[in-house]
Structures are given as structure tokens and as C-alpha cells.
Amino acid sequence: MSAINISAIEAGQLWSFHGGIHPPERKQLSNQTPIQTLPLSKTLVVPVKQHSGNSGEILVAVGDYVRAGQPLTQPGLQRGLPVHAPTSGTVLAIDEQPIAHPSGLTDLTITLAADGQDAWYPTTPCPDYQQLSRAELLERIQAAGIAGLGGAGFPSAQKLALQRPLEYLIINGVECEPYITADDRLMREHAAEIISGTEILMQVSGCNKALIAIEENKPEAIAIFTQLLSERAATASSIALRQVPVKYPSGGEKQLIEILTGRQVPSRGLPIDVGLLMHNVGTAFAIHQAIVLGIPLIQRVVTVTGEQVDKPGNYWVRLGTPVADLLAYAGFHETTGKAAQRVIMGGPMMGFALANLQVPVVKITNCLLLPSTTELAPAQQEMNCIRCGACADVCPAQLLPQQLQWLAKAKDYDGLEQQNLFDCIECGACAYVCPSEIPLVHYYRKAKAEIRNIAREKAKAEIARERFEARQERLEREKQERLERHRQAAEARKAAQAEAVAAGADNPQDAVQAAIARAKARKAAQAAAAAKANDSAEGESS
């Protein structure tokens, strides 16, 4: 990053990104009241995998008693991210259950029957974390099961473990998607803890400068951070606050980086490639909890909003809580049949409808939206593309959405790769402006899943090929080793025979031939005796 660019960043200059839209925000529904704590559910279902990457190895068995914060899985050989018991109780089952996924998939889960005591597993707080080494901090963050809480769910310790020079750490508090206010309320009520988590992230990453980005439509959070940073002179010099203009999707990782630094992350690249690292404000708060208080990630803030719920707001929810329990507490009454109310996990732009309300809240669940048909109309019938180009105009990744859709429908996966499909952040801006009501993001998600499946199958086939070739090489090597041993043994015998001849002993070959002749003579005698006995038996019978 050039010196001119750095000086502009330090001066507070902001840039912009291509495209973007301005949908109705509708955040006032849920951001007017403090975060409430949801009462404990009687039964909690904890998916073993709630993040990007490998799952851990299960540590418990059916019938075991566990306490809140107790590890239910361990990283194991695959270095999977652990999950923890959200409360105390007994393990009822370890089996496949429906999870929060657009396709309604099932996955391995651990079901707990809560005992209502909420007894805690021993914690290891470390308020003087400055004395810990980088490796120790990373291990604690990993052991606490912390993944990115902004939506991607990438393990935070793995992200922090990358060893490259950093110019800035960016803490993302933009929360640009309509309706969602979980980060807004968290920043208003726990700003000091977020700043503490930011300082821990700076120590772990070796970065001495941080930017906390908050969208301009959150004046209360901005005021609180401004006050706290001004009161902490030592911190204020290394942590700066940036107010980001309201535009969707300014909270996207690559988009926010371009706004704050003017830099563009390369295609298929990472922020660290341009000297930057980004974490969500919720992640920073969770890291403060894990390091300073020793509390693992067992709960998160979830927005419940929409005109079809009696008590919209934000709630502290234990991971594994059935969605139905949260909605019932918030005043939602489920209907069935054709009039069934839509329940969207996530926001209106990037969320997906839930087919089963018994699925659990997980680490990346930030919102449950229950809109009326007047505020969020149901999907309309898809029509043909009219090639208006509106989708390309608003695409923040500067892709060609209509071209990607055609390639996806044709299953032209090579073409999709060439058109940088995986640079799509699935923000939904293209579908929002499409006059033909084409669910563009649906096509992209499906194509991405199919490409990943093909890649996995290809990788499996490659591994099988390598194993087969390795076996063939081993068998050939063993064959050659046997032949070499036989050759060496034959040479040794010849050498021994030569030594015997040289010493004047009888030729061993003559002895061998004599033995063969004796064996043949015995065999001939036995045959003659058998024939004579047979002739005698025939004469007596006549």
C-alpha cells in the first residue's frame, strides 16, 4: 500500500465501490429496545458443524451429563472448530437432524435435555492477556469455538494465524442489510467489550492500527464509540472510527475495504493480500468474552423482526435453541397450509425461507424475518431476461449477472469460472432490480454448489488414482526386490559350486543328476510292481 494511500486513510478519506442499491432500511422495527435474554429451552439441538471447514470429533455420549460451556467436540486431526454445551443437562441423542440450510439438509447434531440449572463448566479467564503469547491467544480463540459472526462463519483462529504483514485491522460494524439490527444494539450496549476485543485482535495479528467502521444510520453507536475512543488516549491513537455512507452492500468484506482504503481485493484473493484483515463487531465481542472472561461461544444476538411478530427486537439466544421457541417468545403464531407465514433466516436480500421451524439457531444466525405480504411481497413468476443491464449496473463485484445466469442454466461450469462466478457475494442486488423477477442468486448458489461437488468428486478420483498408482509402484518394487533376491541367491550358489570344484570336491551337479536317476529308477520299479500285481489278480479271477 503506497504512502500516499496510507496518509489518505489516516486522514479519514473514504472511497466508493461500483454499483450498490438503496432498499428501504426498516431497522426501526427492532432497534428501539435493549437486547433481551431468551429463556432457556427445554431441549436444544447443537449441530456439530456450524462454521466453514471441518467439524470436530465428538467427546460425549448419549446419557452424559454436561455443563454450560463444556466442549462437546474437539478439533481432532482435521482441526475442526469445537462446539460447546449451551447449558447444563443430559445428552439425549447424537444423530442426524434438520439444520438451517436453504435445501433443508440434515446434519450430525447433539441433542441436550436442559436441567434448568444452567450450571457452568469451569472457565479460565485471563484479564491480563497481554502476558500471553500469540500462540496461546490463538489456541484460546480456537478452543472457544469462535467463528466469524458476520455471516461467513470462517474460524477466527485460522484467519488470524495467517502470517503476513498487515497495515490495518478493520472491525466491521456496518450491518447494511435491511431489517437486521443485531450489531447495532450490540455496539450500543457493549462498545467497551468490542474495543477490548479489537485490542486483542491487534495483539494476535501483530497489527498496530485498526479502523472501526459503522454506517451513518447508526448515530447512537457512533456517539458511544466516539466518546469511548476519545476517553482512551492510548487506544484512540491506534483505533480510529469511520462513518460509512449508507449504501447496500457496503458491509461486504471487499466493498468495505474499497470504501475505507481505496484498495480492491483481487479476484479469488483475500484481504490479507492487500495488507488488511477484517472481523465483525460480534466476533470482536466474542473474542473479548473468550479471552478476558474465559467464556466460549455459546450464545449470540439474533434480530427477530417483521410486521408478523408481536415483540420485534433483539435477543440473546443460546446456540441450539429451536427457532420455534424464539419465535413463540417474540409473539409469532405459526400458521399452516397455503396461508403459512414465511419465516426467513437472515435478511430480505441474502436470507432464505425456513421449511422447518424446529431447526436450531447456530453461530451464523443473525436474524429471523417475519414479513407481511405487503412489506415483502412473495416471489413472482420468473420471466425472460429483457437484457436491460440493470443487474450489471448495481453489481458491487462488477460481474455480468445476466451472463452468469445463462451459463448457470446451461451448466457451463468452465464458462462460469472464466466469468469469476465465485467473486459473487450473493448480495441479491441484481435480483432486487431485475424487472423480470429472475431469482438470479438462486442460480448462482446452485451453480456454486454443483461446481464444488464436481471439485470434490474430482479430488476423490485424484486421490484414488494416486493410491492405485502408489500400490502398483509398490507391487512392482516388491517384485523387482524378489527377483533381485533370487538373482543374488543363484549367484551365491554358483559361487559356492565354483569354490567346491576349485577345492577338488565332486561336482555337485553330478550328485544332483545321480539323485534324479535314482528317483526315476524307484518310480519305474514301483510301476512294474504294480503292473505285476494287477496281472496276478486277473489270472486268479479267470
Coordinates of C-alpha atoms in Angstrom, one line a residue:
M1 CA 0.0 0.0 0.0
S2 CA 1.5 3.3 -1.1
A3 CA 2.5 6.0 1.4
I4 CA 0.0 8.4 -0.3
N5 CA -2.8 5.9 0.2
I6 CA -1.9 5.4 3.8
S7 CA -1.8 9.1 4.5
A8 CA -5.3 9.4 2.9
I9 CA -6.6 6.6 5.0
E10 CA -5.2 8.1 8.2
A11 CA -6.8 11.5 7.2
G12 CA -10.2 9.7 7.1
Q13 CA -10.7 9.8 3.3
L14 CA -13.4 7.4 2.0
W15 CA -13.8 5.9 -1.4
S16 CA -16.7 4.1 -3.1
F17 CA -17.4 0.9 -4.9
H18 CA -19.2 0.1 -8.1
G19 CA -22.9 -0.4 -8.1
G20 CA -25.0 -0.8 -5.0
I21 CA -28.6 -0.1 -4.2
H22 CA -30.7 1.8 -1.5
P23 CA -33.5 -0.5 -0.4
P24 CA -35.9 0.5 2.4
E25 CA -33.9 0.0 5.7
R26 CA -36.8 -0.8 8.1
K27 CA -34.5 -1.1 11.0
Q28 CA -36.7 0.9 13.4
L29 CA -38.9 -2.1 14.0
S30 CA -36.2 -3.9 16.1
N31 CA -33.6 -1.3 17.2
Q32 CA -35.7 0.7 19.7
T33 CA -35.4 -1.6 22.7
P34 CA -32.4 -3.1 24.6
I35 CA -31.3 -6.7 23.9
Q36 CA -33.4 -9.2 25.9
T37 CA -32.3 -12.6 27.1
L38 CA -34.4 -15.5 25.8
P39 CA -35.4 -18.1 28.5
L40 CA -33.7 -21.4 28.2
S41 CA -35.4 -24.0 26.0
K42 CA -36.2 -27.5 27.4
T43 CA -34.4 -29.2 24.5
L44 CA -31.5 -27.8 22.5
V45 CA -30.1 -29.3 19.3
V46 CA -26.4 -28.4 18.7
P47 CA -25.1 -29.1 15.2
V48 CA -21.5 -30.4 15.3
K49 CA -20.6 -28.2 12.3
Q50 CA -21.7 -24.5 12.5
H51 CA -18.9 -22.9 10.5
S52 CA -16.9 -23.1 7.3
G53 CA -14.5 -26.1 7.3
N54 CA -14.2 -29.4 9.1
S55 CA -16.2 -30.5 12.1
G56 CA -14.6 -31.6 15.3
E57 CA -14.6 -35.0 16.9
I58 CA -17.4 -35.8 19.4
L59 CA -16.4 -36.0 23.1
V60 CA -19.7 -37.0 24.7
A61 CA -22.0 -40.0 24.5
V62 CA -25.8 -40.4 25.0
G63 CA -26.6 -40.2 28.7
D64 CA -23.7 -38.0 29.6
Y65 CA -24.3 -35.0 31.9
V66 CA -22.7 -31.8 30.6
R67 CA -22.5 -28.2 31.9
A68 CA -22.8 -24.9 30.1
G69 CA -19.6 -24.1 28.2
Q70 CA -18.3 -27.7 28.3
P71 CA -16.7 -28.8 25.0
L72 CA -18.9 -31.3 23.1
T73 CA -16.3 -31.8 20.3
Q74 CA -12.6 -31.4 20.0
P75 CA -10.5 -30.2 17.0
G76 CA -9.1 -33.7 16.3
L77 CA -6.8 -34.5 13.3
Q78 CA -8.9 -32.3 11.0
R79 CA -8.5 -29.2 13.3
G80 CA -12.3 -28.7 13.3
L81 CA -13.8 -25.9 15.3
P82 CA -15.3 -27.2 18.6
V83 CA -18.8 -26.6 19.8
H84 CA -19.9 -26.3 23.4
A85 CA -22.9 -27.2 25.5
P86 CA -25.2 -24.1 25.6
T87 CA -26.5 -25.0 29.1
S88 CA -26.3 -27.9 31.6
G89 CA -28.3 -31.0 31.0
T90 CA -28.2 -34.6 29.6
V91 CA -27.2 -35.7 26.2
L92 CA -30.4 -37.2 24.7
A93 CA -29.2 -38.2 21.2
I94 CA -26.4 -37.9 18.7
D95 CA -27.9 -38.2 15.3
E96 CA -28.9 -36.5 12.0
Q97 CA -31.4 -33.7 12.4
P98 CA -32.6 -30.9 10.1
I99 CA -30.4 -27.8 10.1
A100 CA -30.8 -24.3 8.9
H101 CA -30.0 -24.6 5.3
P102 CA -31.8 -23.5 2.1
S103 CA -32.2 -27.1 0.9
G104 CA -33.4 -28.4 4.3
L105 CA -30.5 -30.7 4.7
T106 CA -29.8 -32.8 7.8
D107 CA -26.5 -32.9 9.6
L108 CA -25.0 -34.5 12.7
T109 CA -26.3 -32.9 15.9
I110 CA -26.1 -33.4 19.7
T111 CA -29.5 -33.1 21.4
L112 CA -29.5 -31.9 25.0
A113 CA -32.3 -32.0 27.6
A114 CA -31.7 -28.9 29.7
D115 CA -32.0 -29.4 33.5
G116 CA -32.9 -25.7 34.1
Q117 CA -29.9 -25.2 36.4
D118 CA -27.6 -23.6 33.8
A119 CA -24.6 -24.9 35.8
W120 CA -21.3 -23.8 34.3
Y121 CA -18.2 -25.7 33.3
P122 CA -15.0 -24.2 34.9
T123 CA -13.8 -21.2 33.0
T124 CA -10.2 -19.8 32.6
P125 CA -10.5 -16.0 32.5
C126 CA -7.3 -14.0 31.6
P127 CA -7.8 -10.3 32.2
D128 CA -4.1 -9.7 31.8
Y129 CA -4.0 -11.3 28.4
Q130 CA -1.1 -9.0 27.3
Q131 CA 1.2 -11.5 29.1
L132 CA 0.1 -14.4 26.8
S133 CA 2.0 -15.3 23.6
R134 CA 0.4 -15.1 20.2
A135 CA 0.3 -18.9 20.0
E136 CA -1.5 -19.1 23.4
L137 CA -4.1 -16.5 22.4
L138 CA -4.8 -18.3 19.1
E139 CA -5.2 -21.6 21.0
R140 CA -7.7 -19.9 23.4
I141 CA -9.7 -18.4 20.5
Q142 CA -9.8 -21.8 18.7
A143 CA -10.8 -23.6 21.9
A144 CA -13.6 -21.2 22.5
G145 CA -15.1 -22.2 19.1
I146 CA -15.2 -18.7 17.7
A147 CA -16.2 -18.3 14.0
G148 CA -16.9 -15.1 12.1
L149 CA -20.3 -13.9 13.3
G150 CA -20.9 -11.6 10.3
G151 CA -22.3 -14.4 8.2
A152 CA -19.5 -16.4 6.6
G153 CA -18.6 -18.4 9.7
F154 CA -14.9 -18.8 9.0
P155 CA -12.9 -20.0 12.0
S156 CA -11.4 -16.8 13.6
A157 CA -8.2 -18.5 14.8
Q158 CA -7.4 -19.8 11.3
K159 CA -7.9 -16.3 9.9
L160 CA -5.6 -14.8 12.5
A161 CA -3.0 -17.5 12.0
L162 CA -2.0 -16.3 8.5
Q163 CA 1.5 -14.8 8.7
R164 CA 1.7 -11.7 6.5
P165 CA 2.4 -8.0 7.3
L166 CA -0.7 -6.0 8.0
E167 CA -1.4 -2.3 7.6
Y168 CA -4.8 -2.2 9.2
L169 CA -7.3 -4.3 11.1
I170 CA -10.9 -3.5 10.1
I171 CA -13.8 -4.1 12.5
N172 CA -17.0 -4.3 10.5
G173 CA -20.0 -2.7 12.2
V174 CA -21.7 -1.6 9.0
E175 CA -24.6 -4.1 9.1
C176 CA -26.0 -2.8 5.8
E177 CA -28.8 -5.3 5.1
P178 CA -32.4 -4.1 5.8
Y179 CA -34.2 -5.1 9.0
I180 CA -31.1 -6.5 10.8
T181 CA -30.0 -4.6 13.9
A182 CA -28.2 -7.2 16.0
D183 CA -24.8 -5.5 15.6
D184 CA -26.4 -2.1 16.1
R185 CA -27.7 -3.0 19.5
L186 CA -24.5 -4.9 20.4
M187 CA -22.5 -1.8 19.6
R188 CA -24.8 0.5 21.7
E189 CA -24.7 -1.8 24.7
H190 CA -21.2 -3.4 24.6
A191 CA -18.9 -0.9 22.9
A192 CA -16.2 -1.2 25.6
E193 CA -16.1 -5.0 25.2
I194 CA -15.9 -4.6 21.4
I195 CA -12.9 -2.2 21.8
S196 CA -11.3 -4.7 24.2
G197 CA -11.8 -7.5 21.6
T198 CA -10.3 -5.2 18.9
E199 CA -7.2 -4.7 21.0
I200 CA -6.8 -8.5 21.5
L201 CA -7.2 -8.9 17.7
M202 CA -4.5 -6.3 17.2
Q203 CA -2.1 -8.1 19.5
V204 CA -2.7 -11.5 17.9
S205 CA -2.4 -10.2 14.3
G206 CA 0.6 -8.0 15.1
C207 CA -1.2 -5.0 13.6
N208 CA -0.9 -1.7 15.4
K209 CA -3.7 0.2 13.5
A210 CA -7.4 -0.5 13.5
L211 CA -10.4 1.0 11.8
I212 CA -13.9 0.5 13.3
A213 CA -16.5 1.1 10.5
I214 CA -20.1 2.0 11.4
E215 CA -22.8 3.0 8.9
E216 CA -24.1 6.6 9.2
N217 CA -27.6 5.3 10.0
K218 CA -26.5 4.2 13.5
P219 CA -25.9 7.6 15.3
E220 CA -26.2 6.2 18.8
A221 CA -23.5 3.6 18.2
I222 CA -21.3 6.2 16.6
A223 CA -21.7 8.5 19.5
I224 CA -20.8 5.8 22.1
F225 CA -17.7 4.8 20.2
T226 CA -16.6 8.3 19.6
Q227 CA -16.8 9.0 23.4
L228 CA -15.0 5.8 24.4
L229 CA -12.2 6.2 22.0
S230 CA -11.7 9.9 23.0
E231 CA -11.5 8.9 26.7
R232 CA -8.8 6.2 26.0
A233 CA -6.0 8.3 24.7
A234 CA -3.6 5.4 24.2
T235 CA -6.2 3.4 22.3
A236 CA -7.6 6.3 20.4
S237 CA -4.3 6.9 18.6
S238 CA -4.3 3.3 17.2
I239 CA -8.0 2.7 16.8
A240 CA -10.0 5.1 14.6
L241 CA -13.7 5.4 13.9
R242 CA -15.0 5.7 10.3
Q243 CA -18.6 6.6 9.4
V244 CA -19.6 4.8 6.2
P245 CA -22.3 6.2 3.9
V246 CA -25.5 4.3 3.7
K247 CA -25.5 2.0 0.6
Y248 CA -26.1 -1.7 0.2
P249 CA -23.9 -3.8 0.3
S250 CA -21.3 -1.6 1.9
G251 CA -20.9 -4.2 4.7
G252 CA -19.5 -6.7 2.3
E253 CA -15.9 -7.5 3.0
K254 CA -14.4 -6.4 -0.3
Q255 CA -16.8 -3.5 -0.6
L256 CA -15.9 -2.1 2.8
I257 CA -12.2 -2.5 2.1
E258 CA -12.6 -0.4 -1.0
I259 CA -14.6 2.2 0.9
L260 CA -12.1 2.6 3.7
T261 CA -8.8 2.2 1.8
G262 CA -9.5 2.6 -1.9
R263 CA -7.9 -0.9 -2.5
Q264 CA -9.6 -3.7 -4.4
V265 CA -9.0 -7.2 -3.3
P266 CA -8.0 -9.3 -6.3
S267 CA -10.3 -11.9 -7.8
R268 CA -10.2 -15.1 -5.7
G269 CA -8.0 -13.2 -3.3
L270 CA -8.2 -12.4 0.4
P271 CA -8.0 -9.1 2.3
I272 CA -4.6 -10.1 3.6
D273 CA -3.3 -10.0 0.0
V274 CA -3.6 -6.2 0.3
G275 CA -2.3 -5.9 3.8
L276 CA -5.7 -5.9 5.6
L277 CA -7.7 -8.1 8.0
M278 CA -11.4 -7.8 8.7
H279 CA -13.5 -9.1 11.6
N280 CA -17.1 -8.4 12.6
V281 CA -18.0 -6.4 15.8
G282 CA -19.8 -9.6 17.1
T283 CA -16.6 -11.5 16.6
A284 CA -14.6 -8.9 18.5
F285 CA -17.1 -9.1 21.3
A286 CA -16.9 -12.9 21.4
I287 CA -13.1 -12.8 21.5
H288 CA -13.2 -10.4 24.5
Q289 CA -15.6 -12.9 26.2
A290 CA -13.3 -15.9 25.4
I291 CA -10.0 -14.3 26.4
V292 CA -10.8 -11.9 29.3
L293 CA -13.7 -13.9 30.8
G294 CA -13.0 -17.4 29.6
I295 CA -16.5 -17.9 28.2
P296 CA -16.7 -19.9 24.9
L297 CA -19.2 -19.0 22.1
I298 CA -22.5 -20.5 23.3
Q299 CA -24.9 -17.6 22.5
R300 CA -25.3 -14.7 20.1
V301 CA -27.6 -11.8 19.4
V302 CA -30.4 -12.5 17.0
T303 CA -32.8 -10.0 15.5
V304 CA -36.5 -11.0 15.3
T305 CA -38.4 -8.6 13.2
G306 CA -41.2 -8.0 10.7
E307 CA -44.8 -7.0 10.9
Q308 CA -45.9 -10.5 11.7
V309 CA -44.3 -10.7 15.1
D310 CA -45.7 -9.0 18.3
K311 CA -42.4 -8.2 20.0
P312 CA -39.8 -7.4 17.4
G313 CA -36.3 -6.8 18.9
N314 CA -33.0 -8.4 19.6
Y315 CA -32.4 -11.4 21.8
W316 CA -29.5 -13.2 23.4
V317 CA -30.1 -16.7 22.3
R318 CA -28.3 -19.9 23.3
L319 CA -26.9 -21.8 20.3
G320 CA -29.0 -24.9 19.6
T321 CA -32.3 -23.2 20.6
P322 CA -35.1 -24.2 18.2
V323 CA -36.2 -21.3 16.0
A324 CA -39.8 -22.1 17.0
D325 CA -39.0 -21.4 20.7
L326 CA -37.5 -18.0 19.9
L327 CA -40.4 -17.0 17.6
A328 CA -43.0 -18.1 20.2
Y329 CA -41.4 -15.9 22.8
A330 CA -41.4 -13.0 20.4
G331 CA -45.1 -13.4 19.7
F332 CA -45.3 -15.2 16.4
H333 CA -48.1 -17.6 15.9
E334 CA -47.3 -20.2 13.2
T335 CA -49.9 -21.0 10.5
T336 CA -50.0 -23.9 8.1
G337 CA -51.3 -24.7 4.7
K338 CA -51.4 -22.2 1.8
A339 CA -51.6 -19.3 4.2
A340 CA -48.4 -20.4 6.1
Q341 CA -46.3 -17.4 7.1
R342 CA -42.9 -17.1 5.6
V343 CA -40.0 -17.3 8.1
I344 CA -36.7 -16.0 6.6
M345 CA -33.4 -16.7 8.3
G346 CA -31.2 -13.7 7.5
G347 CA -32.4 -10.5 5.9
P348 CA -34.6 -9.9 2.9
M349 CA -31.6 -9.7 0.5
M350 CA -29.4 -12.6 1.5
G351 CA -31.7 -14.7 3.7
F352 CA -33.6 -17.9 2.9
A353 CA -37.0 -19.3 3.8
L354 CA -37.1 -22.0 6.5
A355 CA -39.1 -25.1 5.8
N356 CA -38.9 -26.4 9.4
L357 CA -39.1 -24.1 12.4
Q358 CA -37.5 -26.8 14.7
V359 CA -34.1 -26.1 13.2
P360 CA -31.7 -24.7 15.7
V361 CA -30.1 -21.2 16.0
V362 CA -26.4 -21.5 15.1
K363 CA -23.3 -19.3 15.2
I364 CA -24.1 -17.5 11.9
T365 CA -27.8 -16.9 12.7
N366 CA -28.2 -13.1 12.8
C367 CA -31.9 -12.5 12.0
L368 CA -35.3 -14.1 11.7
L369 CA -37.6 -12.1 9.5
L370 CA -41.4 -12.5 9.5
P371 CA -42.7 -10.1 6.9
S372 CA -46.2 -9.5 5.9
T373 CA -47.1 -9.8 2.2
T374 CA -47.5 -6.0 2.0
E375 CA -44.0 -5.2 3.3
L376 CA -42.2 -8.0 1.4
A377 CA -44.2 -9.5 -1.5
P378 CA -43.9 -13.2 -2.3
A379 CA -41.7 -14.2 -5.2
Q380 CA -43.4 -13.6 -8.6
Q381 CA -43.3 -15.8 -11.6
E382 CA -39.9 -15.7 -13.4
M383 CA -40.0 -14.1 -16.9
N384 CA -37.5 -13.9 -19.7
C385 CA -34.5 -11.6 -19.4
I386 CA -35.0 -8.4 -21.4
R387 CA -31.3 -7.5 -21.4
C388 CA -31.8 -4.2 -19.7
G389 CA -28.4 -4.4 -18.0
A390 CA -29.8 -3.1 -14.6
C391 CA -28.2 -6.1 -12.8
A392 CA -24.7 -5.3 -14.2
D393 CA -25.1 -1.6 -13.2
V394 CA -25.7 -2.5 -9.5
C395 CA -23.4 -5.5 -9.1
P396 CA -20.8 -4.5 -6.5
A397 CA -18.4 -7.2 -7.7
Q398 CA -18.5 -5.7 -11.3
L399 CA -19.7 -9.0 -12.7
L400 CA -22.2 -9.7 -15.6
P401 CA -25.2 -11.2 -13.8
Q402 CA -27.2 -12.0 -16.9
Q403 CA -24.3 -13.8 -18.5
L404 CA -23.7 -15.8 -15.3
Q405 CA -27.4 -16.8 -15.3
W406 CA -27.2 -18.0 -18.9
L407 CA -24.1 -20.0 -18.2
A408 CA -25.6 -21.5 -15.0
K409 CA -28.7 -22.6 -16.8
A410 CA -26.5 -24.2 -19.5
K411 CA -24.3 -25.9 -16.8
D412 CA -21.3 -24.3 -18.5
Y413 CA -19.1 -24.5 -15.5
D414 CA -15.9 -23.7 -17.3
G415 CA -17.6 -20.5 -18.6
L416 CA -18.7 -19.7 -15.1
E417 CA -15.2 -20.0 -13.8
Q418 CA -14.0 -17.7 -16.6
Q419 CA -16.7 -15.1 -15.6
N420 CA -15.5 -15.2 -12.0
L421 CA -18.7 -16.7 -10.5
F422 CA -17.0 -17.1 -7.1
D423 CA -16.4 -13.4 -6.8
C424 CA -20.2 -13.1 -6.4
I425 CA -21.0 -12.3 -2.8
E426 CA -24.7 -13.3 -3.3
C427 CA -25.9 -9.9 -2.0
G428 CA -29.0 -10.0 -4.1
A429 CA -28.7 -6.5 -5.6
C430 CA -29.1 -7.9 -9.1
A431 CA -32.3 -9.8 -8.3
Y432 CA -33.6 -6.7 -6.4
V433 CA -33.5 -4.5 -9.6
C434 CA -34.5 -7.2 -12.1
P435 CA -37.8 -6.3 -13.8
S436 CA -38.2 -9.9 -15.0
E437 CA -38.3 -11.2 -11.4
I438 CA -35.5 -13.6 -12.1
P439 CA -34.1 -15.2 -8.9
L440 CA -30.5 -14.7 -10.1
V441 CA -28.8 -15.5 -6.7
H442 CA -30.7 -18.9 -6.7
Y443 CA -29.0 -19.8 -10.0
Y444 CA -25.6 -18.7 -8.7
R445 CA -25.9 -20.6 -5.4
K446 CA -26.9 -23.8 -7.2
A447 CA -24.1 -23.5 -9.8
K448 CA -21.5 -22.9 -7.0
A449 CA -22.7 -26.0 -5.1
E450 CA -22.5 -28.1 -8.3
I451 CA -19.0 -26.8 -9.1
R452 CA -17.9 -27.6 -5.5
N453 CA -19.4 -31.1 -5.8
I454 CA -17.6 -31.7 -9.1
A455 CA -14.3 -30.4 -7.5
R456 CA -14.8 -32.8 -4.5
E457 CA -15.5 -35.8 -6.8
K458 CA -12.5 -34.8 -8.9
A459 CA -10.4 -34.6 -5.8
K460 CA -11.6 -38.0 -4.6
A461 CA -10.9 -39.5 -8.0
E462 CA -7.4 -38.0 -8.0
I463 CA -6.7 -39.4 -4.5
A464 CA -8.0 -42.8 -5.7
R465 CA -5.7 -42.6 -8.8
E466 CA -2.7 -41.7 -6.7
R467 CA -3.4 -44.5 -4.3
F468 CA -3.7 -47.0 -7.2
E469 CA -0.5 -45.8 -8.8
A470 CA 1.3 -45.9 -5.4
R471 CA 0.1 -49.5 -5.0
Q472 CA 1.2 -50.5 -8.5
E473 CA 4.6 -48.9 -7.8
R474 CA 4.8 -50.8 -4.5
L475 CA 3.9 -54.1 -6.1
E476 CA 6.4 -53.6 -8.9
R477 CA 9.1 -52.6 -6.4
E478 CA 8.4 -55.7 -4.3
K479 CA 8.6 -57.9 -7.5
Q480 CA 11.9 -56.4 -8.5
E481 CA 13.2 -56.9 -5.0
R482 CA 12.2 -60.6 -5.1
L483 CA 13.8 -61.1 -8.5
E484 CA 16.9 -59.4 -7.1
R485 CA 17.0 -61.7 -4.1
H486 CA 16.6 -64.7 -6.4
R487 CA 19.4 -63.5 -8.6
Q488 CA 21.7 -62.9 -5.7
A489 CA 20.8 -66.4 -4.3
A490 CA 21.5 -68.0 -7.7
E491 CA 24.9 -66.2 -7.9
A492 CA 25.7 -67.3 -4.4
R493 CA 25.0 -71.0 -5.3
K494 CA 27.1 -70.7 -8.5
A495 CA 29.9 -69.2 -6.5
A496 CA 29.7 -72.0 -3.9
Q497 CA 29.8 -74.6 -6.7
A498 CA 32.8 -73.0 -8.3
E499 CA 34.6 -72.9 -4.9
A500 CA 33.9 -76.6 -4.4
V501 CA 35.2 -77.6 -7.8
A502 CA 38.3 -75.5 -7.3
A503 CA 38.9 -77.3 -4.0
G504 CA 38.8 -80.7 -5.8
A505 CA 35.4 -81.9 -4.5
D506 CA 33.0 -83.8 -6.5
N507 CA 30.9 -81.8 -8.9
P508 CA 27.6 -81.0 -7.1
Q509 CA 25.8 -81.1 -10.4
D510 CA 26.8 -84.8 -10.8
A511 CA 25.3 -85.6 -7.4
V512 CA 22.1 -83.9 -8.4
Q513 CA 21.9 -85.9 -11.6
A514 CA 22.5 -89.1 -9.7
A515 CA 19.7 -88.3 -7.3
I516 CA 17.4 -87.7 -10.2
A517 CA 18.3 -91.0 -11.8
R518 CA 17.7 -92.9 -8.5
A519 CA 14.3 -91.3 -8.2
K520 CA 13.4 -92.3 -11.7
A521 CA 14.5 -95.9 -11.1
R522 CA 12.4 -96.1 -7.9
K523 CA 9.4 -94.8 -9.8
A524 CA 9.9 -97.3 -12.6
A525 CA 10.3 -100.2 -10.1
Q526 CA 7.1 -99.2 -8.3
A527 CA 5.2 -99.1 -11.6
A528 CA 6.5 -102.5 -12.6
A529 CA 5.5 -104.0 -9.3
A530 CA 2.0 -102.5 -9.6
A531 CA 1.6 -104.0 -13.1
K532 CA 2.7 -107.5 -11.9
A533 CA 0.2 -107.4 -9.0
N534 CA -2.5 -106.4 -11.4
D535 CA -1.7 -109.3 -13.7
S536 CA -1.8 -111.8 -10.8
A537 CA -5.2 -110.6 -9.7
E538 CA -6.6 -111.0 -13.2
G539 CA -5.3 -114.6 -13.5
E540 CA -6.9 -115.7 -10.2
S541 CA -10.2 -114.3 -11.2
S542 CA -10.2 -116.2 -14.5

